[in-house]
mmCIF file of C-alpha atoms in Angstrom:
data_model
loop_
_atom_site.group_PDB
_atom_site.id
_atom_site.type_symbol
_atom_site.label_atom_id
_atom_site.label_comp_id
_atom_site.label_asym_id
_atom_site.label_seq_id
_atom_site.Cartn_x
_atom_site.Cartn_y
_atom_site.Cartn_z
ATOM 1 C CA MET G 24 0.000 0.000 0.000
ATOM 2 C CA LEU G 25 2.817 2.424 0.831
ATOM 3 C CA PHE G 26 4.404 1.749 -2.547
ATOM 4 C CA GLN G 27 1.159 2.617 -4.351
ATOM 5 C CA LYS G 28 0.845 5.949 -2.519
ATOM 6 C CA ILE G 29 4.391 6.929 -3.444
ATOM 7 C CA VAL G 30 3.794 6.089 -7.101
ATOM 8 C CA VAL G 31 0.528 8.058 -7.171
ATOM 9 C CA ILE G 32 2.149 11.059 -5.494
ATOM 10 C CA GLY G 33 5.076 10.825 -7.898
ATOM 11 C CA VAL G 34 2.765 10.736 -10.930
ATOM 12 C CA LEU G 35 0.649 13.653 -9.681
ATOM 13 C CA SER G 36 3.699 15.776 -8.884
ATOM 14 C CA GLY G 37 4.710 15.499 -12.529
ATOM 15 C CA PHE G 38 1.751 17.733 -13.412
ATOM 16 C CA VAL G 39 2.475 20.464 -10.904
ATOM 17 C CA ALA G 40 3.792 23.596 -12.604
ATOM 18 C CA ILE G 41 7.093 24.573 -11.065
ATOM 19 C CA PRO G 42 8.254 28.044 -12.068
ATOM 20 C CA VAL G 43 11.701 27.986 -13.650
ATOM 21 C CA GLN G 44 13.758 31.120 -14.108
ATOM 22 C CA ALA G 45 14.651 31.093 -17.772
ATOM 23 C CA GLY G 46 18.039 32.552 -18.565
ATOM 24 C CA PRO G 47 18.952 34.448 -21.686
ATOM 25 C CA SER G 48 18.837 32.547 -24.958
ATOM 26 C CA GLU G 49 22.022 31.433 -26.670
ATOM 27 C CA GLU G 50 21.340 34.047 -29.371
ATOM 28 C CA THR G 51 21.118 36.778 -26.737
ATOM 29 C CA LEU G 52 24.309 35.657 -25.014
ATOM 30 C CA HIS G 53 26.125 35.438 -28.334
ATOM 31 C CA LEU G 54 25.120 38.981 -29.306
ATOM 32 C CA ALA G 55 26.103 40.295 -25.846
ATOM 33 C CA ARG G 56 29.498 38.606 -26.110
ATOM 34 C CA ALA G 57 29.918 39.923 -29.652
ATOM 35 C CA PHE G 58 29.273 43.447 -28.377
ATOM 36 C CA VAL G 59 31.750 43.133 -25.510
ATOM 37 C CA GLY G 60 34.338 41.380 -27.690
ATOM 38 C CA ASN G 61 34.136 43.715 -30.670
ATOM 39 C CA CYS G 62 33.238 47.008 -29.023
ATOM 40 C CA GLY G 63 34.063 46.817 -25.319
ATOM 41 C CA GLN G 64 37.483 45.255 -25.654
ATOM 42 C CA ASN G 65 38.422 47.684 -28.416
ATOM 43 C CA ALA G 66 37.060 50.904 -26.926
ATOM 44 C CA GLY G 67 38.525 53.855 -28.778
ATOM 45 C CA ARG G 68 40.252 51.574 -31.293
ATOM 46 C CA ILE G 69 37.851 50.965 -34.145
ATOM 47 C CA ASP G 70 40.870 50.195 -36.345
ATOM 48 C CA ARG G 71 41.110 46.899 -34.455
ATOM 49 C CA VAL G 72 37.419 46.164 -35.062
ATOM 50 C CA GLU G 73 37.915 46.824 -38.781
ATOM 51 C CA SER G 74 41.025 44.617 -38.955
ATOM 52 C CA PHE G 75 39.266 41.771 -37.155
ATOM 53 C CA ALA G 76 36.117 42.009 -39.303
ATOM 54 C CA ASN G 77 38.188 41.951 -42.478
ATOM 55 C CA ALA G 78 40.417 39.110 -41.234
ATOM 56 C CA MET G 79 37.338 37.037 -40.391
ATOM 57 C CA GLY G 80 35.952 37.624 -43.881
ATOM 58 C CA HIS G 81 32.742 39.305 -42.708
ATOM 59 C CA GLN G 82 30.684 40.679 -45.578
ATOM 60 C CA LYS G 83 31.041 44.463 -45.969
ATOM 61 C CA LEU G 84 27.739 46.277 -45.923
ATOM 62 C CA GLU G 85 26.600 48.132 -48.999
ATOM 63 C CA GLY G 86 23.425 49.853 -50.110
ATOM 64 C CA ASP G 87 20.382 49.660 -47.850
ATOM 65 C CA LEU G 88 22.096 47.461 -45.268
ATOM 66 C CA LYS G 89 24.884 50.015 -44.899
ATOM 67 C CA GLU G 90 22.357 52.838 -44.567
ATOM 68 C CA MET G 91 20.774 51.053 -41.601
ATOM 69 C CA LEU G 92 23.920 51.777 -39.572
ATOM 70 C CA ALA G 93 24.524 55.280 -40.900
ATOM 71 C CA PRO G 94 25.334 57.960 -38.327
ATOM 72 C CA GLN G 95 22.916 60.874 -38.226
ATOM 73 C CA ASP G 96 25.592 63.220 -39.561
ATOM 74 C CA PRO G 97 25.857 62.445 -43.307
ATOM 75 C CA ASN G 98 29.458 63.735 -43.344
ATOM 76 C CA ILE G 99 30.684 61.010 -40.978
ATOM 77 C CA GLU G 100 32.425 58.117 -42.691
ATOM 78 C CA TYR G 101 31.583 54.677 -41.403
ATOM 79 C CA LEU G 102 32.008 51.004 -42.206
ATOM 80 C CA GLY G 103 29.798 48.044 -41.518
ATOM 81 C CA TRP G 104 29.687 44.268 -41.890
ATOM 82 C CA LEU G 105 27.126 41.506 -41.879
ATOM 83 C CA VAL G 106 28.449 38.946 -39.409
ATOM 84 C CA LYS G 107 27.344 35.379 -40.031
ATOM 85 C CA GLU G 108 28.664 32.822 -37.609
ATOM 86 C CA GLU G 109 27.738 29.167 -37.645
ATOM 87 C CA ASP G 110 24.818 28.260 -35.372
ATOM 88 C CA PHE G 111 23.925 31.881 -34.539
ATOM 89 C CA ALA G 112 21.683 34.562 -35.982
ATOM 90 C CA PRO G 113 23.516 37.089 -38.153
ATOM 91 C CA TYR G 114 24.027 40.610 -36.859
ATOM 92 C CA LEU G 115 25.292 43.924 -38.151
ATOM 93 C CA LEU G 116 28.572 45.396 -36.912
ATOM 94 C CA GLY G 117 29.484 49.004 -37.630
ATOM 95 C CA ILE G 118 32.171 51.538 -36.781
ATOM 96 C CA SER G 119 32.551 55.296 -37.138
ATOM 97 C CA GLU G 120 34.432 58.262 -35.728
ATOM 98 C CA GLY G 121 33.247 61.784 -35.200
ATOM 99 C CA PRO G 122 33.812 64.941 -33.203
ATOM 100 C CA VAL G 123 31.715 65.681 -30.111
ATOM 101 C CA ASP G 124 32.537 68.822 -28.162
ATOM 102 C CA GLY G 125 36.050 68.920 -29.609
ATOM 103 C CA VAL G 126 36.812 65.270 -28.827
ATOM 104 C CA ILE G 127 37.001 62.544 -31.481
ATOM 105 C CA LEU G 128 34.810 59.628 -30.416
ATOM 106 C CA SER G 129 35.136 56.142 -31.850
ATOM 107 C CA ASN G 130 31.799 54.362 -32.129
ATOM 108 C CA CYS G 131 31.202 50.645 -32.417
ATOM 109 C CA VAL G 132 27.680 49.290 -32.902
ATOM 110 C CA ILE G 133 25.954 45.936 -33.155
ATOM 111 C CA ALA G 134 22.389 45.542 -34.388
ATOM 112 C CA ASN G 135 19.886 42.765 -34.882
ATOM 113 C CA PRO G 136 16.172 43.197 -35.630
ATOM 114 C CA ASN G 137 15.127 39.870 -34.111
ATOM 115 C CA ILE G 138 16.892 39.671 -30.750
ATOM 116 C CA SER G 139 15.570 41.683 -27.820
ATOM 117 C CA MET G 140 17.884 44.589 -27.049
ATOM 118 C CA GLU G 141 16.454 44.617 -23.520
ATOM 119 C CA ASP G 142 17.725 41.056 -23.059
ATOM 120 C CA VAL G 143 21.068 41.828 -24.732
ATOM 121 C CA LEU G 144 21.459 44.858 -22.464
ATOM 122 C CA ALA G 145 20.846 42.699 -19.374
ATOM 123 C CA ALA G 146 23.390 40.135 -20.597
ATOM 124 C CA VAL G 147 26.000 42.835 -21.327
ATOM 125 C CA GLN G 148 25.421 44.303 -17.854
ATOM 126 C CA GLU G 149 26.333 40.878 -16.427
ATOM 127 C CA LEU G 150 29.671 41.090 -18.273
ATOM 128 C CA VAL G 151 30.513 44.786 -17.910
ATOM 129 C CA GLU G 152 29.998 47.180 -15.019
ATOM 130 C CA PHE G 153 27.714 50.040 -16.050
ATOM 131 C CA GLY G 154 27.721 53.383 -14.303
ATOM 132 C CA PRO G 155 24.693 55.611 -13.904
ATOM 133 C CA GLN G 156 22.128 56.055 -16.636
ATOM 134 C CA LEU G 157 22.910 59.380 -18.302
ATOM 135 C CA ASP G 158 19.869 59.811 -20.514
ATOM 136 C CA SER G 159 16.608 58.180 -21.520
ATOM 137 C CA PHE G 160 13.903 59.401 -23.849
ATOM 138 C CA GLU G 161 11.357 58.188 -26.368
ATOM 139 C CA SER G 162 10.550 59.807 -29.665
ATOM 140 C CA ALA G 163 8.502 58.626 -32.635
ATOM 141 C CA GLY G 164 8.134 55.168 -31.058
ATOM 142 C CA GLN G 165 11.862 54.718 -30.523
ATOM 143 C CA ARG G 166 13.517 54.498 -27.130
ATOM 144 C CA TYR G 167 17.050 55.805 -26.593
ATOM 145 C CA ARG G 168 18.976 55.125 -23.371
ATOM 146 C CA VAL G 169 22.564 55.939 -22.396
ATOM 147 C CA TRP G 170 24.778 54.670 -19.548
ATOM 148 C CA SER G 171 28.236 55.667 -18.420
ATOM 149 C CA THR G 172 30.780 52.867 -18.863
ATOM 150 C CA ASN G 173 33.921 54.265 -17.270
ATOM 151 C CA SER G 174 34.796 50.674 -16.338
ATOM 152 C CA ILE G 175 35.508 50.124 -20.055
ATOM 153 C CA ALA G 176 37.274 53.420 -20.794
ATOM 154 C CA GLU G 177 37.256 56.786 -19.068
ATOM 155 C CA GLY G 178 34.417 58.890 -20.460
ATOM 156 C CA SER G 179 32.916 56.035 -22.517
ATOM 157 C CA PHE G 180 29.219 55.328 -22.734
ATOM 158 C CA VAL G 181 26.815 52.734 -24.095
ATOM 159 C CA ALA G 182 23.694 53.776 -25.976
ATOM 160 C CA VAL G 183 20.798 51.416 -26.696
ATOM 161 C CA LEU G 184 18.203 52.165 -29.355
ATOM 162 C CA ASP G 185 15.084 50.027 -29.618
ATOM 163 C CA ALA G 186 11.370 50.413 -30.297
ATOM 164 C CA PRO G 187 9.253 48.287 -27.933
ATOM 165 C CA ALA G 188 6.355 50.763 -28.145
ATOM 166 C CA MET G 189 6.102 49.864 -31.830
ATOM 167 C CA GLY G 190 6.109 46.144 -31.073
ATOM 168 C CA LEU G 191 9.662 45.681 -32.361
ATOM 169 C CA ILE G 192 12.092 43.653 -30.283
ATOM 170 C CA GLY G 193 15.421 44.266 -31.996
ATOM 171 C CA GLY G 194 17.584 47.329 -32.040
ATOM 172 C CA ALA G 195 21.141 48.572 -31.790
ATOM 173 C CA MET G 196 23.743 48.965 -29.054
ATOM 174 C CA THR G 197 26.668 51.375 -29.424
ATOM 175 C CA LEU G 198 29.811 51.934 -27.405
ATOM 176 C CA SER G 199 31.373 55.380 -27.790
ATOM 177 C CA ALA G 200 34.816 56.144 -26.406
ATOM 178 C CA ARG G 201 37.551 58.715 -26.917
ATOM 179 C CA LYS G 202 39.656 57.753 -29.926
ATOM 180 C CA GLU G 203 43.001 56.240 -28.963
ATOM 181 C CA GLU G 204 46.008 56.774 -31.162
#
């Protein structure tokens, strides 16, 4: 009789919903690591990002794909690549330099329209210490947030652009840091 009760309890417990904390997806973790590896570890040195992208044979962006990563200032030169790595979703990688208040900033960006930038941000924050949030605003359905990242490079910051109010999950994450010679 005792054996039967244990079996019945065991069978019934199989139907009890036990909440499980789901971690970030492999795609999310891969994009977060790509951001830290390409942008964070090369803060202020976009020449290294360019050399690595070319050495890895990533496809240079042209036409409409390149325009997706274009800086707002049309006079700023920039480069971009479509990164396709086995077993992971492709993403865009871009670099640019430009003056801000008399300082040349190097910018490195990753973008993917199908991976939640909110989740990527959380995963990057597990890898890199963020300082205080410097700015946050929404305009035309897009959300723009900026954090200090002095732990990466003095005066650097990360900006995240996404559009959850429009029902879009993807977006872009940029690291800007003073250009190193």
